[in-house]
PDB file of C-alpha atoms in Angstrom:
ATOM      1  CA  MET A   1     -20.439 -96.960-103.323  1.00 83.00           C
ATOM      2  CA  THR A   2     -19.149 -99.997-105.211  1.00 84.00           C
ATOM      3  CA  THR A   3     -21.540-101.425-107.630  1.00 95.00           C
ATOM      4  CA  LEU A   4     -21.734-105.037-108.822  1.00 93.00           C
ATOM      5  CA  ARG A   5     -20.347-103.890-112.053  1.00 92.00           C
ATOM      6  CA  ASP A   6     -17.297-102.278-110.334  1.00 91.00           C
ATOM      7  CA  ALA A   7     -16.796-105.626-108.459  1.00 92.00           C
ATOM      8  CA  ALA A   8     -16.874-107.612-111.680  1.00 93.00           C
ATOM      9  CA  PHE A   9     -14.101-105.654-113.179  1.00 92.00           C
ATOM     10  CA  ALA A  10     -11.968-105.416-109.963  1.00 92.00           C
ATOM     11  CA  HIS A  11     -10.601-108.961-110.361  1.00 91.00           C
ATOM     12  CA  VAL A  12      -9.986-109.906-113.930  1.00 94.00           C
ATOM     13  CA  ILE A  13      -7.889-112.615-115.688  1.00 94.00           C
ATOM     14  CA  SER A  14      -5.383-111.148-118.039  1.00 94.00           C
ATOM     15  CA  SER A  15      -3.149-114.028-119.116  1.00 96.00           C
ATOM     16  CA  VAL A  16      -3.434-117.684-120.208  1.00 94.00           C
ATOM     17  CA  SER A  17      -1.397-118.804-117.201  1.00 93.00           C
ATOM     18  CA  GLU A  18      -3.920-117.184-114.797  1.00 94.00           C
ATOM     19  CA  LEU A  19      -6.782-118.838-116.646  1.00 92.00           C
ATOM     20  CA  GLU A  20      -5.108-122.264-116.478  1.00 92.00           C
ATOM     21  CA  ASN A  21      -4.340-121.854-112.816  1.00 93.00           C
ATOM     22  CA  ILE A  22      -8.120-121.503-112.205  1.00 93.00           C
ATOM     23  CA  VAL A  23      -9.697-123.976-114.639  1.00 94.00           C
ATOM     24  CA  GLY A  24      -6.798-126.415-115.102  1.00 93.00           C
ATOM     25  CA  GLU A  25      -5.377-127.809-118.326  1.00 90.00           C
ATOM     26  CA  PRO A  26      -7.383-130.047-120.615  1.00 85.00           C
ATOM     27  CA  SER A  27      -6.568-133.678-120.967  1.00 85.00           C
ATOM     28  CA  GLU A  28      -4.636-135.077-123.962  1.00 84.00           C
ATOM     29  CA  LEU A  29      -7.940-136.678-125.214  1.00 80.00           C
ATOM     30  CA  VAL A  30      -9.576-133.234-125.174  1.00 81.00           C
ATOM     31  CA  VAL A  31      -6.672-131.428-126.926  1.00 80.00           C
ATOM     32  CA  THR A  32      -6.371-134.044-129.700  1.00 82.00           C
ATOM     33  CA  LYS A  33      -9.983-134.614-130.405  1.00 83.00           C
ATOM     34  CA  VAL A  34      -9.984-131.979-133.135  1.00 92.00           C
ATOM     35  CA  GLY A  35     -10.342-133.307-136.614  1.00 94.00           C
ATOM     36  CA  ARG A  36      -9.829-131.734-140.042  1.00 95.00           C
ATOM     37  CA  ALA A  37     -12.272-133.672-142.093  1.00 96.00           C
ATOM     38  CA  VAL A  38     -15.836-135.034-141.884  1.00 97.00           C
ATOM     39  CA  THR A  39     -15.826-138.675-140.895  1.00 96.00           C
ATOM     40  CA  PRO A  40     -18.706-141.105-141.527  1.00 96.00           C
ATOM     41  CA  ALA A  41     -19.963-140.691-137.837  1.00 96.00           C
ATOM     42  CA  VAL A  42     -19.746-136.827-138.080  1.00 97.00           C
ATOM     43  CA  ARG A  43     -21.648-136.960-141.390  1.00 97.00           C
ATOM     44  CA  ALA A  44     -24.406-139.046-139.924  1.00 97.00           C
ATOM     45  CA  TYR A  45     -24.722-136.509-137.069  1.00 97.00           C
ATOM     46  CA  LEU A  46     -24.820-133.512-139.437  1.00 96.00           C
ATOM     47  CA  ASP A  47     -27.395-135.214-141.575  1.00 95.00           C
ATOM     48  CA  GLU A  48     -29.693-135.419-138.576  1.00 96.00           C
ATOM     49  CA  ALA A  49     -29.084-131.903-137.268  1.00 95.00           C
ATOM     50  CA  ARG A  50     -32.114-129.559-137.439  1.00 93.00           C
ATOM     51  CA  PHE A  51     -30.643-126.580-135.576  1.00 95.00           C
ATOM     52  CA  MET A  52     -27.467-124.625-135.845  1.00 95.00           C
ATOM     53  CA  LEU A  53     -25.882-121.597-134.254  1.00 97.00           C
ATOM     54  CA  LEU A  54     -23.694-119.558-136.609  1.00 97.00           C
ATOM     55  CA  ALA A  55     -21.082-117.313-135.157  1.00 98.00           C
ATOM     56  CA  THR A  56     -19.189-114.642-137.054  1.00 98.00           C
ATOM     57  CA  SER A  57     -17.361-111.334-136.624  1.00 97.00           C
ATOM     58  CA  ASP A  58     -16.948-108.367-138.738  1.00 96.00           C
ATOM     59  CA  GLY A  59     -13.581-106.856-139.888  1.00 94.00           C
ATOM     60  CA  SER A  60     -13.199-104.993-136.570  1.00 95.00           C
ATOM     61  CA  GLY A  61     -13.994-108.055-134.431  1.00 94.00           C
ATOM     62  CA  ALA A  62     -17.500-107.238-133.481  1.00 95.00           C
ATOM     63  CA  CYS A  63     -19.273-110.565-132.954  1.00 96.00           C
ATOM     64  CA  ASP A  64     -22.614-112.002-133.868  1.00 96.00           C
ATOM     65  CA  VAL A  65     -24.333-115.280-133.449  1.00 96.00           C
ATOM     66  CA  SER A  66     -27.628-116.355-134.972  1.00 94.00           C
ATOM     67  CA  PRO A  67     -29.826-119.392-134.781  1.00 94.00           C
ATOM     68  CA  ARG A  68     -30.720-121.424-137.952  1.00 92.00           C
ATOM     69  CA  GLY A  69     -33.395-124.091-138.096  1.00 91.00           C
ATOM     70  CA  GLU A  70     -34.251-126.504-140.874  1.00 88.00           C
ATOM     71  CA  ALA A  71     -35.896-129.798-141.439  1.00 82.00           C
ATOM     72  CA  LYS A  72     -33.676-132.698-142.272  1.00 82.00           C
ATOM     73  CA  GLY A  73     -31.342-131.946-145.195  1.00 82.00           C
ATOM     74  CA  ALA A  74     -29.925-128.575-144.186  1.00 90.00           C
ATOM     75  CA  VAL A  75     -26.278-129.697-144.716  1.00 95.00           C
ATOM     76  CA  LEU A  76     -24.913-130.701-148.094  1.00 95.00           C
ATOM     77  CA  HIS A  77     -21.510-132.483-148.147  1.00 96.00           C
ATOM     78  CA  LEU A  78     -19.419-131.236-150.991  1.00 97.00           C
ATOM     79  CA  ASP A  79     -16.434-133.310-149.984  1.00 97.00           C
ATOM     80  CA  ASP A  80     -14.849-134.358-146.653  1.00 96.00           C
ATOM     81  CA  ARG A  81     -13.482-130.845-145.993  1.00 97.00           C
ATOM     82  CA  THR A  82     -16.422-128.710-147.376  1.00 98.00           C
ATOM     83  CA  ILE A  83     -20.037-128.406-146.434  1.00 97.00           C
ATOM     84  CA  ALA A  84     -22.926-126.199-147.689  1.00 97.00           C
ATOM     85  CA  VAL A  85     -25.654-125.003-145.383  1.00 95.00           C
ATOM     86  CA  VAL A  86     -28.976-123.893-146.581  1.00 93.00           C
ATOM     87  CA  ASP A  87     -30.238-120.331-145.958  1.00 91.00           C
ATOM     88  CA  ARG A  88     -33.878-119.690-145.325  1.00 86.00           C
ATOM     89  CA  PRO A  89     -35.674-116.273-145.355  1.00 78.00           C
ATOM     90  CA  GLY A  90     -35.594-114.319-142.124  1.00 77.00           C
ATOM     91  CA  ASN A  91     -35.767-110.685-141.074  1.00 79.00           C
ATOM     92  CA  ARG A  92     -33.350-109.738-143.856  1.00 84.00           C
ATOM     93  CA  ARG A  93     -30.911-108.183-141.401  1.00 87.00           C
ATOM     94  CA  VAL A  94     -28.280-110.884-142.483  1.00 92.00           C
ATOM     95  CA  ASP A  95     -25.812-109.654-139.901  1.00 94.00           C
ATOM     96  CA  ASN A  96     -23.823-112.942-140.192  1.00 95.00           C
ATOM     97  CA  PHE A  97     -23.630-112.673-143.990  1.00 96.00           C
ATOM     98  CA  ARG A  98     -22.498-109.105-143.850  1.00 96.00           C
ATOM     99  CA  ASN A  99     -19.762-110.178-141.487  1.00 97.00           C
ATOM    100  CA  VAL A 100     -18.647-113.112-143.718  1.00 97.00           C
ATOM    101  CA  LEU A 101     -18.136-110.595-146.533  1.00 97.00           C
ATOM    102  CA  GLU A 102     -15.617-108.796-144.205  1.00 97.00           C
ATOM    103  CA  ASN A 103     -14.251-111.742-142.296  1.00 97.00           C
ATOM    104  CA  PRO A 104     -14.714-115.299-143.583  1.00 98.00           C
ATOM    105  CA  HIS A 105     -13.885-117.048-140.311  1.00 98.00           C
ATOM    106  CA  VAL A 106     -16.941-118.708-138.829  1.00 98.00           C
ATOM    107  CA  GLY A 107     -18.017-121.140-136.087  1.00 98.00           C
ATOM    108  CA  LEU A 108     -21.045-123.403-136.435  1.00 98.00           C
ATOM    109  CA  LEU A 109     -22.594-125.460-133.576  1.00 97.00           C
ATOM    110  CA  PHE A 110     -24.930-128.154-134.866  1.00 97.00           C
ATOM    111  CA  VAL A 111     -27.730-129.703-132.648  1.00 97.00           C
ATOM    112  CA  VAL A 112     -29.835-132.755-133.070  1.00 96.00           C
ATOM    113  CA  PRO A 113     -33.242-132.576-131.304  1.00 94.00           C
ATOM    114  CA  GLY A 114     -33.220-134.773-128.254  1.00 95.00           C
ATOM    115  CA  VAL A 115     -29.457-135.432-128.369  1.00 96.00           C
ATOM    116  CA  SER A 116     -27.203-133.856-125.720  1.00 95.00           C
ATOM    117  CA  HIS A 117     -23.901-133.909-127.558  1.00 95.00           C
ATOM    118  CA  THR A 118     -23.196-131.409-130.332  1.00 96.00           C
ATOM    119  CA  VAL A 119     -20.714-130.884-133.199  1.00 97.00           C
ATOM    120  CA  ARG A 120     -18.677-127.763-133.765  1.00 96.00           C
ATOM    121  CA  VAL A 121     -17.237-126.716-136.973  1.00 98.00           C
ATOM    122  CA  ASN A 122     -14.793-123.908-137.430  1.00 98.00           C
ATOM    123  CA  GLY A 123     -13.792-122.772-140.970  1.00 98.00           C
ATOM    124  CA  ARG A 124     -13.923-120.182-143.685  1.00 98.00           C
ATOM    125  CA  ALA A 125     -17.156-119.288-145.338  1.00 98.00           C
ATOM    126  CA  THR A 126     -18.285-118.123-148.655  1.00 98.00           C
ATOM    127  CA  LEU A 127     -21.770-117.091-149.840  1.00 97.00           C
ATOM    128  CA  SER A 128     -22.789-119.042-152.888  1.00 97.00           C
ATOM    129  CA  THR A 129     -25.587-118.635-155.384  1.00 97.00           C
ATOM    130  CA  SER A 130     -24.548-121.757-157.363  1.00 96.00           C
ATOM    131  CA  PRO A 131     -27.584-123.179-159.085  1.00 95.00           C
ATOM    132  CA  GLU A 132     -26.319-126.752-158.661  1.00 95.00           C
ATOM    133  CA  ILE A 133     -25.901-126.271-154.876  1.00 94.00           C
ATOM    134  CA  LEU A 134     -29.241-124.473-154.354  1.00 94.00           C
ATOM    135  CA  ASP A 135     -31.173-127.155-156.318  1.00 92.00           C
ATOM    136  CA  LEU A 136     -29.732-129.889-153.911  1.00 92.00           C
ATOM    137  CA  LEU A 137     -30.665-127.732-150.832  1.00 91.00           C
ATOM    138  CA  GLU A 138     -34.260-126.997-151.929  1.00 85.00           C
ATOM    139  CA  GLY A 139     -35.913-129.544-149.591  1.00 75.00           C
ATOM    140  CA  SER A 140     -39.568-129.257-148.766  1.00 68.00           C
ATOM    141  CA  GLU A 141     -39.535-125.396-148.867  1.00 77.00           C
ATOM    142  CA  ALA A 142     -38.956-122.974-151.699  1.00 81.00           C
ATOM    143  CA  ARG A 143     -35.655-123.011-153.390  1.00 87.00           C
ATOM    144  CA  PRO A 144     -33.141-121.015-151.394  1.00 91.00           C
ATOM    145  CA  LYS A 145     -31.603-117.880-152.743  1.00 92.00           C
ATOM    146  CA  LEU A 146     -28.124-118.630-151.351  1.00 95.00           C
ATOM    147  CA  ALA A 147     -26.049-121.116-149.299  1.00 95.00           C
ATOM    148  CA  LEU A 148     -23.215-120.746-146.877  1.00 97.00           C
ATOM    149  CA  VAL A 149     -20.340-122.832-148.091  1.00 98.00           C
ATOM    150  CA  VAL A 150     -17.855-123.625-145.336  1.00 98.00           C
ATOM    151  CA  GLU A 151     -14.226-124.940-145.859  1.00 98.00           C
ATOM    152  CA  ILE A 152     -13.509-126.801-142.671  1.00 98.00           C
ATOM    153  CA  ASP A 153     -10.490-125.946-140.505  1.00 97.00           C
ATOM    154  CA  GLU A 154     -11.480-127.722-137.346  1.00 97.00           C
ATOM    155  CA  ILE A 155     -14.319-130.125-136.347  1.00 97.00           C
ATOM    156  CA  PHE A 156     -14.956-131.869-133.024  1.00 93.00           C
ATOM    157  CA  ALA A 157     -17.745-133.219-130.870  1.00 94.00           C
ATOM    158  CA  HIS A 158     -18.832-131.512-127.582  1.00 91.00           C
ATOM    159  CA  CYS A 159     -19.747-133.625-124.510  1.00 89.00           C
ATOM    160  CA  PRO A 160     -23.290-133.467-123.412  1.00 92.00           C
ATOM    161  CA  ARG A 161     -22.702-131.719-120.015  1.00 92.00           C
ATOM    162  CA  ALA A 162     -24.214-128.299-121.070  1.00 92.00           C
ATOM    163  CA  PHE A 163     -27.439-129.887-122.207  1.00 91.00           C
ATOM    164  CA  GLN A 164     -27.613-132.213-119.227  1.00 92.00           C
ATOM    165  CA  ARG A 165     -27.114-129.236-116.690  1.00 93.00           C
ATOM    166  CA  SER A 166     -29.687-127.157-118.443  1.00 94.00           C
ATOM    167  CA  GLY A 167     -32.251-129.868-118.808  1.00 93.00           C
ATOM    168  CA  LEU A 168     -32.926-128.617-122.307  1.00 93.00           C
ATOM    169  CA  TRP A 169     -34.495-131.819-123.474  1.00 94.00           C
ATOM    170  CA  ASP A 170     -36.186-132.774-120.153  1.00 93.00           C
ATOM    171  CA  SER A 171     -39.788-131.612-120.475  1.00 93.00           C
ATOM    172  CA  GLU A 172     -40.167-131.719-116.715  1.00 93.00           C
ATOM    173  CA  GLN A 173     -37.722-128.785-116.536  1.00 93.00           C
ATOM    174  CA  TRP A 174     -39.295-126.716-119.218  1.00 93.00           C
ATOM    175  CA  VAL A 175     -40.666-123.422-118.085  1.00 93.00           C
ATOM    176  CA  ASP A 176     -44.231-122.093-118.456  1.00 94.00           C
ATOM    177  CA  GLN A 177     -44.187-120.228-121.836  1.00 93.00           C
ATOM    178  CA  ASP A 178     -46.511-117.626-120.479  1.00 93.00           C
ATOM    179  CA  SER A 179     -43.745-116.686-117.955  1.00 95.00           C
ATOM    180  CA  VAL A 180     -41.317-115.850-120.662  1.00 95.00           C
ATOM    181  CA  PRO A 181     -41.399-112.413-122.406  1.00 94.00           C
ATOM    182  CA  THR A 182     -42.339-112.675-126.092  1.00 94.00           C
ATOM    183  CA  SER A 183     -40.007-111.739-128.816  1.00 92.00           C
ATOM    184  CA  ARG A 184     -42.182-108.713-129.637  1.00 91.00           C
ATOM    185  CA  ASP A 185     -42.144-107.537-125.900  1.00 92.00           C
ATOM    186  CA  MET A 186     -38.369-107.632-125.871  1.00 93.00           C
ATOM    187  CA  THR A 187     -38.080-105.945-129.249  1.00 90.00           C
ATOM    188  CA  VAL A 188     -40.214-103.006-128.073  1.00 90.00           C
ATOM    189  CA  GLU A 189     -38.220-102.543-124.903  1.00 90.00           C
ATOM    190  CA  LEU A 190     -34.838-102.840-126.732  1.00 90.00           C
ATOM    191  CA  LYS A 191     -35.976-100.206-129.156  1.00 87.00           C
ATOM    192  CA  GLU A 192     -36.634 -97.846-126.340  1.00 85.00           C
ATOM    193  CA  THR A 193     -33.107 -98.508-124.868  1.00 84.00           C
ATOM    194  CA  ARG A 194     -31.604 -97.642-128.268  1.00 75.00           C
ATOM    195  CA  GLN A 195     -33.532 -94.333-128.425  1.00 67.00           C
ATOM    196  CA  PHE A 196     -32.483 -93.558-124.846  1.00 60.00           C
ATOM    197  CA  LEU A 197     -28.738 -94.309-125.491  1.00 60.00           C
ATOM    198  CA  SER A 198     -28.686 -92.263-128.681  1.00 58.00           C
ATOM    199  CA  ALA A 199     -30.408 -89.243-127.037  1.00 53.00           C
TER     200      ALA A 199
END
């Protein structure tokens, strides 16, 4: 009996030409919208960003993405090609930072609350404990222990379609929080699957 998993892998795309035949090719505007430096408009956006997704991969290519949240002032502009992002205490797994030590290439997606377009930064990251940088990133919380310094390779703005489709900022489309499993509930179940798979 064919399962849905079998069906998913029965017809796969294996080349760029196949992909482009399905999704089409991007317009010239989309292709050329990539910049190499922080412009005044981009800087103003990053200064308002309160949420960021940080994507990394380790030396073997295994990927990770983690959310980062901060009050205003999470990004420090070192020059028009370099930014520093504050790090706040979390669960101490620091998967992303372990990855950076093996592979410096990172992707960052910045989000401003209530705004549907986003800014993406691709670059090379370094973990810094520079006192001068940490002092400037202290903000309203305790002085951070380290910062992520990113040398920018690419930067561009994403259109708002994903947020508009998801209704992320539309309170009428928000789900009842009681219907969503808690972080603790999912952690307990995931721990059980790990024990099952290692048995």
